[in-house]
mmCIF file of C-alpha atoms in Angstrom:
data_model
loop_
_atom_site.group_PDB
_atom_site.id
_atom_site.type_symbol
_atom_site.label_atom_id
_atom_site.label_comp_id
_atom_site.label_asym_id
_atom_site.label_seq_id
_atom_site.Cartn_x
_atom_site.Cartn_y
_atom_site.Cartn_z
ATOM 1 C CA MET Z 1092 131.417 70.662 142.967
ATOM 2 C CA LYS Z 1093 128.725 68.853 144.948
ATOM 3 C CA PHE Z 1094 126.731 70.442 147.776
ATOM 4 C CA LEU Z 1095 124.418 68.784 150.284
ATOM 5 C CA ILE Z 1096 122.055 71.026 152.248
ATOM 6 C CA VAL Z 1097 120.194 69.466 155.175
ATOM 7 C CA VAL Z 1098 117.330 71.725 156.245
ATOM 8 C CA GLN Z 1099 114.531 71.808 158.758
ATOM 9 C CA ASP Z 1100 112.368 74.526 157.223
ATOM 10 C CA LEU Z 1101 111.608 75.418 153.602
ATOM 11 C CA ARG Z 1102 108.151 76.830 154.169
ATOM 12 C CA VAL Z 1103 106.997 79.802 152.115
ATOM 13 C CA MET Z 1104 105.200 81.366 155.072
ATOM 14 C CA GLY Z 1105 105.237 81.391 158.825
ATOM 15 C CA THR Z 1106 108.933 81.622 159.670
ATOM 16 C CA SER Z 1107 111.925 83.696 158.709
ATOM 17 C CA GLU Z 1108 114.108 80.576 158.491
ATOM 18 C CA GLY Z 1109 111.937 79.115 155.737
ATOM 19 C CA ILE Z 1110 112.350 82.327 153.754
ATOM 20 C CA VAL Z 1111 116.104 82.624 154.228
ATOM 21 C CA SER Z 1112 116.791 78.895 153.663
ATOM 22 C CA ARG Z 1113 114.908 78.973 150.364
ATOM 23 C CA SER Z 1114 116.825 82.095 149.414
ATOM 24 C CA PHE Z 1115 120.116 80.493 150.444
ATOM 25 C CA LEU Z 1116 119.487 77.733 147.891
ATOM 26 C CA ALA Z 1117 118.728 80.311 145.192
ATOM 27 C CA LYS Z 1118 121.872 82.300 145.972
ATOM 28 C CA LEU Z 1119 123.941 79.119 146.056
ATOM 29 C CA ARG Z 1120 122.756 78.278 142.546
ATOM 30 C CA ILE Z 1121 123.637 81.785 141.330
ATOM 31 C CA ALA Z 1122 127.086 81.545 142.919
ATOM 32 C CA TYR Z 1123 127.781 78.052 141.545
ATOM 33 C CA PRO Z 1124 125.610 77.556 138.449
ATOM 34 C CA GLN Z 1125 127.331 74.292 137.437
ATOM 35 C CA ALA Z 1126 127.344 72.676 140.871
ATOM 36 C CA ILE Z 1127 125.275 69.703 141.996
ATOM 37 C CA ILE Z 1128 122.970 70.863 144.809
ATOM 38 C CA ASP Z 1129 121.074 68.151 146.693
ATOM 39 C CA VAL Z 1130 118.720 68.796 149.599
ATOM 40 C CA VAL Z 1131 117.517 66.605 152.443
ATOM 41 C CA TYR Z 1132 114.441 68.186 154.025
ATOM 42 C CA LEU Z 1133 113.501 66.944 157.504
ATOM 43 C CA LYS Z 1134 110.268 68.612 158.579
ATOM 44 C CA HIS Z 1135 107.793 68.255 161.423
ATOM 45 C CA HIS Z 1136 104.474 68.361 159.588
ATOM 46 C CA PRO Z 1137 103.094 67.753 156.095
ATOM 47 C CA SER Z 1138 102.921 71.031 154.174
ATOM 48 C CA ASP Z 1139 102.814 72.410 150.652
ATOM 49 C CA ASP Z 1140 106.175 74.148 150.384
ATOM 50 C CA ARG Z 1141 106.388 74.751 146.610
ATOM 51 C CA LEU Z 1142 109.654 72.847 146.403
ATOM 52 C CA ASP Z 1143 109.339 72.962 142.611
ATOM 53 C CA LEU Z 1144 110.497 76.588 142.738
ATOM 54 C CA LEU Z 1145 113.861 75.719 144.292
ATOM 55 C CA PRO Z 1146 116.790 75.607 141.810
ATOM 56 C CA VAL Z 1147 118.312 72.356 143.075
ATOM 57 C CA ASP Z 1148 119.124 68.985 141.530
ATOM 58 C CA SER Z 1149 117.210 66.842 144.006
ATOM 59 C CA ILE Z 1150 115.166 67.088 147.196
ATOM 60 C CA GLU Z 1151 114.470 64.197 149.525
ATOM 61 C CA THR Z 1152 111.643 65.113 151.886
ATOM 62 C CA TYR Z 1153 110.853 63.298 155.113
ATOM 63 C CA VAL Z 1154 108.082 64.090 157.580
ATOM 64 C CA LEU Z 1155 109.319 63.100 161.017
ATOM 65 C CA ASP Z 1156 106.897 61.616 163.520
ATOM 66 C CA LEU Z 1157 107.935 63.498 166.644
ATOM 67 C CA LYS Z 1158 105.032 62.432 168.809
ATOM 68 C CA ILE Z 1159 106.627 61.355 172.064
ATOM 69 C CA PRO Z 1160 105.435 57.967 173.390
ATOM 70 C CA PHE Z 1161 103.334 58.106 176.542
ATOM 71 C CA PHE Z 1162 105.784 55.938 178.495
ATOM 72 C CA THR Z 1163 108.684 58.258 177.637
ATOM 73 C CA LYS Z 1164 106.730 61.313 178.766
ATOM 74 C CA TRP Z 1165 105.739 59.598 182.005
ATOM 75 C CA ILE Z 1166 109.293 58.539 182.895
ATOM 76 C CA ASN Z 1167 110.622 61.964 181.887
ATOM 77 C CA LYS Z 1168 108.648 63.677 184.659
ATOM 78 C CA ILE Z 1169 110.979 62.103 187.171
ATOM 79 C CA TYR Z 1170 114.100 61.566 185.107
ATOM 80 C CA TRP Z 1171 114.858 65.179 184.180
ATOM 81 C CA ARG Z 1172 114.457 66.338 187.792
ATOM 82 C CA LEU Z 1173 117.004 63.766 188.959
ATOM 83 C CA PHE Z 1174 119.517 63.952 186.127
ATOM 84 C CA HIS Z 1175 118.715 67.284 184.390
ATOM 85 C CA ILE Z 1176 118.312 65.375 181.131
ATOM 86 C CA SER Z 1177 115.076 65.531 179.154
ATOM 87 C CA LEU Z 1178 114.081 62.166 177.710
ATOM 88 C CA ASN Z 1179 111.499 63.993 175.583
ATOM 89 C CA ARG Z 1180 114.239 66.027 173.934
ATOM 90 C CA LYS Z 1181 116.454 62.972 173.569
ATOM 91 C CA TYR Z 1182 113.646 61.153 171.767
ATOM 92 C CA ILE Z 1183 113.271 64.004 169.271
ATOM 93 C CA HIS Z 1184 117.022 64.220 168.710
ATOM 94 C CA LYS Z 1185 117.225 60.468 168.119
ATOM 95 C CA MET Z 1186 114.566 60.794 165.441
ATOM 96 C CA TYR Z 1187 116.699 63.351 163.616
ATOM 97 C CA ALA Z 1188 119.821 61.257 164.154
ATOM 98 C CA SER Z 1189 118.140 58.210 162.599
ATOM 99 C CA TYR Z 1190 117.605 60.117 159.343
ATOM 100 C CA LEU Z 1191 120.966 61.897 159.384
ATOM 101 C CA SER Z 1192 122.823 58.620 159.871
ATOM 102 C CA LYS Z 1193 121.366 57.227 156.632
ATOM 103 C CA ILE Z 1194 122.670 60.024 154.404
ATOM 104 C CA ASP Z 1195 125.489 59.081 152.027
ATOM 105 C CA TYR Z 1196 127.391 62.233 152.898
ATOM 106 C CA GLN Z 1197 130.867 61.173 151.733
ATOM 107 C CA LYS Z 1198 130.100 61.859 148.066
ATOM 108 C CA TYR Z 1199 129.741 65.609 148.696
ATOM 109 C CA ASP Z 1200 132.392 68.320 148.711
ATOM 110 C CA HIS Z 1201 130.482 70.580 151.084
ATOM 111 C CA ILE Z 1202 127.655 69.900 153.534
ATOM 112 C CA PHE Z 1203 125.499 72.454 155.330
ATOM 113 C CA ILE Z 1204 123.124 71.671 158.201
ATOM 114 C CA ARG Z 1205 120.748 74.585 158.835
ATOM 115 C CA SER Z 1206 118.909 75.063 162.120
ATOM 116 C CA SER Z 1207 115.394 76.414 162.528
ATOM 117 C CA GLY Z 1208 113.601 77.790 165.556
ATOM 118 C CA LEU Z 1209 114.969 78.099 169.062
ATOM 119 C CA ASP Z 1210 115.507 74.409 169.840
ATOM 120 C CA HIS Z 1211 118.010 73.596 167.067
ATOM 121 C CA GLU Z 1212 116.799 69.983 166.947
ATOM 122 C CA ILE Z 1213 118.480 69.153 163.648
ATOM 123 C CA ILE Z 1214 121.895 70.331 164.863
ATOM 124 C CA ILE Z 1215 121.700 68.564 168.231
ATOM 125 C CA GLY Z 1216 120.377 65.480 166.440
ATOM 126 C CA ALA Z 1217 123.637 65.391 164.484
ATOM 127 C CA LYS Z 1218 125.728 64.957 167.648
ATOM 128 C CA ASP Z 1219 127.845 61.779 167.446
ATOM 129 C CA VAL Z 1220 126.572 61.089 163.893
ATOM 130 C CA PRO Z 1221 129.463 60.808 161.373
ATOM 131 C CA ILE Z 1222 128.018 63.458 159.022
ATOM 132 C CA LEU Z 1223 128.629 66.168 161.628
ATOM 133 C CA LYS Z 1224 132.416 66.011 161.249
ATOM 134 C CA SER Z 1225 132.011 66.890 157.567
ATOM 135 C CA ALA Z 1226 129.310 69.539 158.025
ATOM 136 C CA ILE Z 1227 129.188 73.313 158.335
ATOM 137 C CA ILE Z 1228 126.404 73.978 160.814
ATOM 138 C CA ASN Z 1229 124.385 77.180 160.630
ATOM 139 C CA PHE Z 1230 122.941 78.803 163.743
ATOM 140 C CA HIS Z 1231 119.880 80.834 162.768
ATOM 141 C CA ASP Z 1232 119.554 82.044 166.381
ATOM 142 C CA PRO Z 1233 121.626 81.890 169.576
ATOM 143 C CA TYR Z 1234 121.499 78.739 171.675
ATOM 144 C CA PRO Z 1235 120.269 78.069 174.320
ATOM 145 C CA ILE Z 1236 117.356 80.465 174.704
ATOM 146 C CA PHE Z 1237 118.466 81.993 178.028
ATOM 147 C CA TRP Z 1238 121.353 83.530 176.110
ATOM 148 C CA TYR Z 1239 119.063 85.284 173.619
ATOM 149 C CA ALA Z 1240 119.337 89.071 173.997
ATOM 150 C CA GLY Z 1241 116.038 90.403 175.325
ATOM 151 C CA ASN Z 1242 115.003 87.038 176.744
ATOM 152 C CA GLU Z 1243 113.688 87.081 180.318
ATOM 153 C CA MET Z 1244 113.471 83.345 180.999
ATOM 154 C CA PRO Z 1245 115.357 82.110 184.088
ATOM 155 C CA ILE Z 1246 118.354 79.808 183.703
ATOM 156 C CA SER Z 1247 117.316 76.293 184.698
ATOM 157 C CA ASN Z 1248 119.403 73.179 185.185
ATOM 158 C CA LEU Z 1249 117.875 71.855 181.976
ATOM 159 C CA GLU Z 1250 119.119 74.940 180.098
ATOM 160 C CA ILE Z 1251 122.630 74.410 181.475
ATOM 161 C CA PHE Z 1252 122.495 70.843 180.200
ATOM 162 C CA LYS Z 1253 121.501 72.158 176.758
ATOM 163 C CA LEU Z 1254 124.600 74.348 176.778
ATOM 164 C CA LYS Z 1255 126.832 71.339 177.496
ATOM 165 C CA GLU Z 1256 125.124 69.376 174.765
ATOM 166 C CA MET Z 1257 125.710 72.070 172.160
ATOM 167 C CA TYR Z 1258 129.327 72.369 173.270
ATOM 168 C CA GLU Z 1259 129.847 68.802 172.064
ATOM 169 C CA VAL Z 1260 128.142 69.583 168.754
ATOM 170 C CA VAL Z 1261 130.371 72.613 168.128
ATOM 171 C CA LYS Z 1262 133.466 70.597 168.982
ATOM 172 C CA GLN Z 1263 132.531 67.799 166.562
ATOM 173 C CA ALA Z 1264 131.370 69.938 163.625
ATOM 174 C CA LYS Z 1265 133.678 70.663 160.715
ATOM 175 C CA SER Z 1266 132.827 74.347 160.979
ATOM 176 C CA CYS Z 1267 130.174 76.708 162.340
ATOM 177 C CA MET Z 1268 128.570 79.884 161.063
ATOM 178 C CA SER Z 1269 125.811 82.357 161.876
ATOM 179 C CA PRO Z 1270 124.206 85.262 159.980
ATOM 180 C CA ALA Z 1271 125.662 87.970 162.222
ATOM 181 C CA SER Z 1272 129.189 89.035 163.107
ATOM 182 C CA LEU Z 1273 128.290 89.807 166.712
ATOM 183 C CA LEU Z 1274 126.529 86.466 167.119
ATOM 184 C CA SER Z 1275 129.427 84.508 165.631
ATOM 185 C CA GLY Z 1276 131.891 86.237 167.926
ATOM 186 C CA ASP Z 1277 129.704 85.656 170.964
ATOM 187 C CA MET Z 1278 129.143 81.989 170.186
ATOM 188 C CA GLN Z 1279 132.797 81.294 169.488
ATOM 189 C CA HIS Z 1280 133.569 82.756 172.912
ATOM 190 C CA LEU Z 1281 130.649 81.034 174.656
ATOM 191 C CA TYR Z 1282 131.604 77.570 173.440
ATOM 192 C CA GLY Z 1283 135.348 78.149 173.692
ATOM 193 C CA SER Z 1284 135.673 77.074 170.076
ATOM 194 C CA LYS Z 1285 139.145 76.752 168.602
ATOM 195 C CA LYS Z 1286 137.473 76.893 165.179
ATOM 196 C CA LYS Z 1287 136.338 80.253 163.875
ATOM 197 C CA PHE Z 1288 132.586 80.890 163.758
ATOM 198 C CA HIS Z 1289 132.096 82.264 160.257
ATOM 199 C CA VAL Z 1290 129.536 84.847 159.127
ATOM 200 C CA LEU Z 1291 127.130 84.374 156.225
ATOM 201 C CA PRO Z 1292 124.203 86.821 156.390
ATOM 202 C CA HIS Z 1293 120.599 85.906 155.712
ATOM 203 C CA GLN Z 1294 119.623 86.173 152.059
ATOM 204 C CA TYR Z 1295 116.492 86.937 150.054
ATOM 205 C CA ASP Z 1296 115.685 85.958 146.477
ATOM 206 C CA ASN Z 1297 112.177 86.417 145.066
ATOM 207 C CA SER Z 1298 112.623 83.674 142.455
ATOM 208 C CA VAL Z 1299 111.803 80.969 145.017
ATOM 209 C CA PHE Z 1300 108.411 82.416 145.952
ATOM 210 C CA ASP Z 1301 105.096 82.449 144.110
ATOM 211 C CA PHE Z 1302 103.434 85.857 144.162
ATOM 212 C CA SER Z 1303 100.756 85.033 141.585
ATOM 213 C CA THR Z 1304 98.231 83.887 144.190
ATOM 214 C CA THR Z 1305 98.566 86.749 146.643
ATOM 215 C CA ALA Z 1306 95.313 88.139 147.984
ATOM 216 C CA GLY Z 1307 94.043 91.586 147.133
ATOM 217 C CA ILE Z 1308 96.228 94.231 148.745
ATOM 218 C CA LEU Z 1309 94.674 96.746 151.071
ATOM 219 C CA LYS Z 1310 95.376 100.079 149.416
ATOM 220 C CA LYS Z 1311 96.959 102.752 151.547
ATOM 221 C CA ASP Z 1312 94.741 105.645 152.603
ATOM 222 C CA LYS Z 1313 97.439 108.284 152.856
ATOM 223 C CA LYS Z 1314 100.223 109.613 150.690
ATOM 224 C CA ILE Z 1315 102.908 108.184 152.993
ATOM 225 C CA SER Z 1316 102.532 104.783 154.603
ATOM 226 C CA ILE Z 1317 104.908 103.626 157.347
ATOM 227 C CA SER Z 1318 105.003 99.849 157.677
ATOM 228 C CA TYR Z 1319 105.997 97.277 160.281
ATOM 229 C CA HIS Z 1320 105.322 93.566 159.740
ATOM 230 C CA GLY Z 1321 106.488 91.056 162.320
ATOM 231 C CA ALA Z 1322 106.561 89.964 165.929
ATOM 232 C CA ILE Z 1323 107.043 91.907 169.143
ATOM 233 C CA GLN Z 1324 109.436 89.790 171.187
ATOM 234 C CA PHE Z 1325 112.834 89.635 172.869
ATOM 235 C CA GLY Z 1326 112.778 93.243 174.044
ATOM 236 C CA ARG Z 1327 111.697 94.815 170.757
ATOM 237 C CA ASN Z 1328 110.234 98.214 171.607
ATOM 238 C CA ILE Z 1329 107.287 99.181 169.413
ATOM 239 C CA ASP Z 1330 105.662 101.489 171.979
ATOM 240 C CA VAL Z 1331 108.425 104.090 171.916
ATOM 241 C CA LEU Z 1332 108.161 104.230 168.120
ATOM 242 C CA LEU Z 1333 104.369 104.559 168.114
ATOM 243 C CA ASP Z 1334 104.533 107.194 170.862
ATOM 244 C CA ALA Z 1335 106.968 109.185 168.735
ATOM 245 C CA TYR Z 1336 104.722 108.888 165.680
ATOM 246 C CA ALA Z 1337 101.665 109.844 167.775
ATOM 247 C CA GLU Z 1338 103.416 113.078 168.759
ATOM 248 C CA LEU Z 1339 104.030 113.877 165.103
ATOM 249 C CA VAL Z 1340 100.412 113.460 164.001
ATOM 250 C CA GLU Z 1341 99.019 115.202 167.082
ATOM 251 C CA THR Z 1342 101.173 118.303 166.631
ATOM 252 C CA ASN Z 1343 101.307 118.593 162.841
ATOM 253 C CA SER Z 1344 98.181 118.602 160.688
ATOM 254 C CA SER Z 1345 100.169 117.781 157.533
ATOM 255 C CA TYR Z 1346 101.364 114.499 158.981
ATOM 256 C CA ARG Z 1347 97.881 113.786 160.299
ATOM 257 C CA GLU Z 1348 96.372 114.279 156.841
ATOM 258 C CA ASN Z 1349 99.104 112.647 154.743
ATOM 259 C CA THR Z 1350 100.588 109.777 156.724
ATOM 260 C CA GLU Z 1351 99.562 106.470 158.272
ATOM 261 C CA PHE Z 1352 101.366 103.826 160.302
ATOM 262 C CA VAL Z 1353 100.203 100.291 159.413
ATOM 263 C CA LEU Z 1354 101.303 97.400 161.587
ATOM 264 C CA ARG Z 1355 100.844 93.729 160.732
ATOM 265 C CA LEU Z 1356 101.650 91.951 163.975
ATOM 266 C CA ARG Z 1357 102.289 88.372 164.979
ATOM 267 C CA GLY Z 1358 101.882 87.647 168.676
ATOM 268 C CA PHE Z 1359 99.840 88.825 171.612
ATOM 269 C CA ASP Z 1360 100.279 92.586 171.373
ATOM 270 C CA ASN Z 1361 97.544 93.363 168.860
ATOM 271 C CA LYS Z 1362 94.806 93.880 171.444
ATOM 272 C CA ARG Z 1363 96.972 95.867 173.870
ATOM 273 C CA LEU Z 1364 98.302 98.179 171.179
ATOM 274 C CA SER Z 1365 94.877 98.586 169.538
ATOM 275 C CA GLU Z 1366 93.452 99.743 172.863
ATOM 276 C CA LYS Z 1367 96.399 102.010 173.691
ATOM 277 C CA TYR Z 1368 96.283 103.843 170.324
ATOM 278 C CA SER Z 1369 92.548 103.581 169.641
ATOM 279 C CA LYS Z 1370 92.125 107.367 169.514
ATOM 280 C CA ILE Z 1371 94.831 107.833 166.880
ATOM 281 C CA THR Z 1372 93.204 106.890 163.593
ATOM 282 C CA ASN Z 1373 96.508 107.201 161.708
ATOM 283 C CA ILE Z 1374 97.755 104.080 163.506
ATOM 284 C CA VAL Z 1375 96.260 100.951 161.963
ATOM 285 C CA ILE Z 1376 96.924 97.607 163.693
ATOM 286 C CA LEU Z 1377 96.066 94.449 161.752
ATOM 287 C CA ASP Z 1378 96.776 90.739 161.940
ATOM 288 C CA ASN Z 1379 99.849 89.373 160.259
ATOM 289 C CA LEU Z 1380 99.883 88.172 156.643
ATOM 290 C CA ASN Z 1381 101.584 85.218 155.020
ATOM 291 C CA PHE Z 1382 104.936 86.090 153.464
ATOM 292 C CA PRO Z 1383 103.864 86.470 149.803
ATOM 293 C CA ASP Z 1384 101.076 88.881 150.780
ATOM 294 C CA SER Z 1385 103.216 90.697 153.338
ATOM 295 C CA SER Z 1386 106.098 91.174 150.935
ATOM 296 C CA LYS Z 1387 103.814 92.462 148.187
ATOM 297 C CA VAL Z 1388 102.191 94.974 150.547
ATOM 298 C CA GLN Z 1389 105.549 96.293 151.708
ATOM 299 C CA ALA Z 1390 107.000 96.434 148.197
ATOM 300 C CA GLU Z 1391 103.994 98.136 146.599
ATOM 301 C CA GLN Z 1392 102.298 100.160 149.348
ATOM 302 C CA ALA Z 1393 104.830 101.089 152.020
ATOM 303 C CA ASP Z 1394 106.969 104.218 151.833
ATOM 304 C CA VAL Z 1395 108.997 103.926 155.046
ATOM 305 C CA LEU Z 1396 109.860 100.490 156.426
ATOM 306 C CA ILE Z 1397 110.537 99.666 160.067
ATOM 307 C CA ILE Z 1398 112.969 97.179 161.602
ATOM 308 C CA LEU Z 1399 112.811 96.446 165.328
ATOM 309 C CA GLU Z 1400 115.926 94.896 166.796
ATOM 310 C CA ASN Z 1401 116.030 92.957 170.039
ATOM 311 C CA GLY Z 1402 116.808 95.018 173.098
ATOM 312 C CA PRO Z 1403 117.010 97.037 175.150
ATOM 313 C CA ILE Z 1404 120.824 97.280 175.290
ATOM 314 C CA TYR Z 1405 122.169 94.615 172.935
ATOM 315 C CA SER Z 1406 121.200 92.701 169.796
ATOM 316 C CA ASN Z 1407 123.630 90.184 168.349
ATOM 317 C CA ILE Z 1408 121.302 88.714 165.688
ATOM 318 C CA LEU Z 1409 120.505 89.737 162.135
ATOM 319 C CA VAL Z 1410 116.724 89.958 161.824
ATOM 320 C CA GLY Z 1411 115.417 87.678 159.081
ATOM 321 C CA LYS Z 1412 113.480 90.441 157.306
ATOM 322 C CA ALA Z 1413 116.581 92.590 156.695
ATOM 323 C CA PRO Z 1414 117.614 91.146 153.295
ATOM 324 C CA PHE Z 1415 114.047 91.321 151.975
ATOM 325 C CA LEU Z 1416 113.603 94.939 153.061
ATOM 326 C CA ALA Z 1417 116.996 95.759 151.574
ATOM 327 C CA SER Z 1418 115.872 94.299 148.242
ATOM 328 C CA ILE Z 1419 113.022 96.774 147.753
ATOM 329 C CA ASN Z 1420 115.267 99.853 148.035
ATOM 330 C CA LYS Z 1421 113.088 101.992 150.277
ATOM 331 C CA PRO Z 1422 113.904 104.088 153.353
ATOM 332 C CA ILE Z 1423 114.262 102.008 156.517
ATOM 333 C CA LEU Z 1424 114.185 103.171 160.104
ATOM 334 C CA CYS Z 1425 115.814 100.642 162.393
ATOM 335 C CA ILE Z 1426 114.984 100.970 166.088
ATOM 336 C CA ALA Z 1427 118.158 99.602 167.626
ATOM 337 C CA PRO Z 1428 119.916 99.192 170.957
ATOM 338 C CA GLU Z 1429 123.269 100.815 171.597
ATOM 339 C CA ARG Z 1430 125.174 97.757 170.365
ATOM 340 C CA SER Z 1431 123.605 95.840 167.515
ATOM 341 C CA GLU Z 1432 124.315 93.952 164.309
ATOM 342 C CA ILE Z 1433 122.402 96.355 162.065
ATOM 343 C CA ARG Z 1434 124.328 99.324 163.457
ATOM 344 C CA ARG Z 1435 127.359 97.614 161.896
ATOM 345 C CA LEU Z 1436 125.661 97.321 158.503
ATOM 346 C CA ILE Z 1437 123.820 100.628 158.118
ATOM 347 C CA THR Z 1438 126.392 103.396 158.194
ATOM 348 C CA ASP Z 1439 124.030 106.271 157.347
ATOM 349 C CA GLU Z 1440 122.742 107.538 160.692
ATOM 350 C CA GLN Z 1441 119.453 108.785 159.227
ATOM 351 C CA TYR Z 1442 118.255 105.159 159.099
ATOM 352 C CA ILE Z 1443 119.082 104.246 162.725
ATOM 353 C CA ALA Z 1444 117.526 105.474 165.983
ATOM 354 C CA SER Z 1445 118.018 104.390 169.574
ATOM 355 C CA CYS Z 1446 115.296 102.175 171.013
ATOM 356 C CA THR Z 1447 115.386 104.190 174.261
ATOM 357 C CA ASP Z 1448 115.352 107.719 172.797
ATOM 358 C CA GLN Z 1449 111.867 108.799 171.763
ATOM 359 C CA GLN Z 1450 112.979 112.228 170.600
ATOM 360 C CA GLU Z 1451 115.640 110.798 168.313
ATOM 361 C CA ILE Z 1452 113.085 108.389 166.860
ATOM 362 C CA LYS Z 1453 110.622 111.224 166.329
ATOM 363 C CA GLN Z 1454 113.223 113.403 164.596
ATOM 364 C CA LYS Z 1455 114.511 110.676 162.277
ATOM 365 C CA LEU Z 1456 111.055 109.368 161.449
ATOM 366 C CA GLU Z 1457 109.963 112.897 160.568
ATOM 367 C CA ASN Z 1458 113.012 113.367 158.331
ATOM 368 C CA LEU Z 1459 112.255 110.155 156.441
ATOM 369 C CA ILE Z 1460 108.605 111.161 156.017
ATOM 370 C CA VAL Z 1461 109.548 114.591 154.652
ATOM 371 C CA ASN Z 1462 112.157 113.114 152.319
ATOM 372 C CA ARG Z 1463 109.673 110.567 151.029
ATOM 373 C CA MET Z 1464 107.037 113.215 150.431
ATOM 374 C CA ASN Z 1465 109.495 115.018 148.188
ATOM 375 C CA SER Z 1466 111.050 112.037 146.408
ATOM 376 C CA ASP Z 1467 110.354 108.350 145.848
ATOM 377 C CA LYS Z 1468 113.745 107.519 144.370
ATOM 378 C CA ALA Z 1469 115.394 104.243 145.322
ATOM 379 C CA VAL Z 1470 117.647 104.266 148.382
ATOM 380 C CA TYR Z 1471 120.131 101.656 149.591
ATOM 381 C CA PRO Z 1472 120.451 101.694 153.407
ATOM 382 C CA PHE Z 1473 122.433 98.412 153.406
ATOM 383 C CA GLY Z 1474 124.616 99.216 150.405
ATOM 384 C CA ASP Z 1475 125.678 96.014 148.638
ATOM 385 C CA TYR Z 1476 125.873 93.862 151.773
ATOM 386 C CA PHE Z 1477 123.139 91.481 150.565
ATOM 387 C CA SER Z 1478 124.270 91.403 146.937
ATOM 388 C CA ASP Z 1479 124.958 88.207 144.975
ATOM 389 C CA GLU Z 1480 128.601 89.217 144.651
ATOM 390 C CA ASN Z 1481 129.073 89.687 148.392
ATOM 391 C CA PHE Z 1482 127.309 86.389 149.118
ATOM 392 C CA LYS Z 1483 129.704 84.486 146.877
ATOM 393 C CA LYS Z 1484 132.715 86.306 148.287
ATOM 394 C CA MET Z 1485 131.741 85.455 151.878
ATOM 395 C CA LEU Z 1486 130.762 81.872 151.040
ATOM 396 C CA ASP Z 1487 133.990 81.228 149.132
ATOM 397 C CA LYS Z 1488 135.917 82.395 152.183
ATOM 398 C CA ILE Z 1489 133.955 80.001 154.433
ATOM 399 C CA LEU Z 1490 134.438 77.032 152.106
ATOM 400 C CA THR Z 1491 138.163 77.704 151.773
ATOM 401 C CA LYS Z 1492 138.770 78.069 155.500
ATOM 402 C CA SER Z 1493 136.588 75.052 156.309
ATOM 403 C CA SER Z 1494 138.489 72.741 153.950
#
């Protein structure tokens, strides 16, 4: 069997897609140890991505020059207002198309094209290119951005045009998939697809990362360390969680003496949150870490792990950190909206709390703290959902139905 994987991101730090795409390749090798796995890597910038760690037969890497010519940018100022078509975007998509059109795709049994980021350039670039009719395209996130749960951007004419453009991509593709059941169902409905949107969850495999060069880990100061690493975006509610924790440490001296809440944040909330909780020394807000350092901190120092889902009422994505956190077998508290993907996956209610109910969060966080004080045994909030066996079972089903 011969696989071709066309990817946009294989970075070891900076994005969840780089982490899950690398892990996808590792899981694919485990599932099909005798298969030929070739990779075409189309990236934006030069970077050291430790491609030597990936268990594949070959990798062709191309750095795309996506700098838009001055003349194109100048004409675009008028053109998109008149026709609701962005020449800047078209230029970028043509760059991807020029590389995709040169791939000898017919020698492969299965082809995957994996998106990265919110613009899905590699997928849109495949529109009208012959490889698309033989490819299973993977949506890391919803598209376009106005449809992202928790997003507050207005719907512009340009966004409507993006929707029409992706409709053509979905229609031409051999098959489509996403990492979440809710997202796949929503996208199949949104694009009126007669072909089923399959589900293949994000994966994590530590074999494709180098942890030997990680920086010194900041040792925890308390017996129990609660940990959140990530961004605050798309309606994720960190304040209600921190307010609940603040109540615990302010009203109970044992929690004040024995627990800490360490946040490693990416985005613009560090300053605001640092000021808001400056009087609560148990709350420690730090800058984000690269993935190897972050993963080592959470695996070795954290006792209770936090997942924030998009909100406030709906989250149809699977957060990229879920398979990694599942792999370290520690208690997880997911702050979730009423309808969410992780509510489907975690059936034990002690690990889920509503993102709008501070008292529920406080109660469940306290229970996890108490349980962890008494026992550090491994727990499995996600069961075997991210196991190698389940990955192969779900992938086999996709390959069979896409044939």
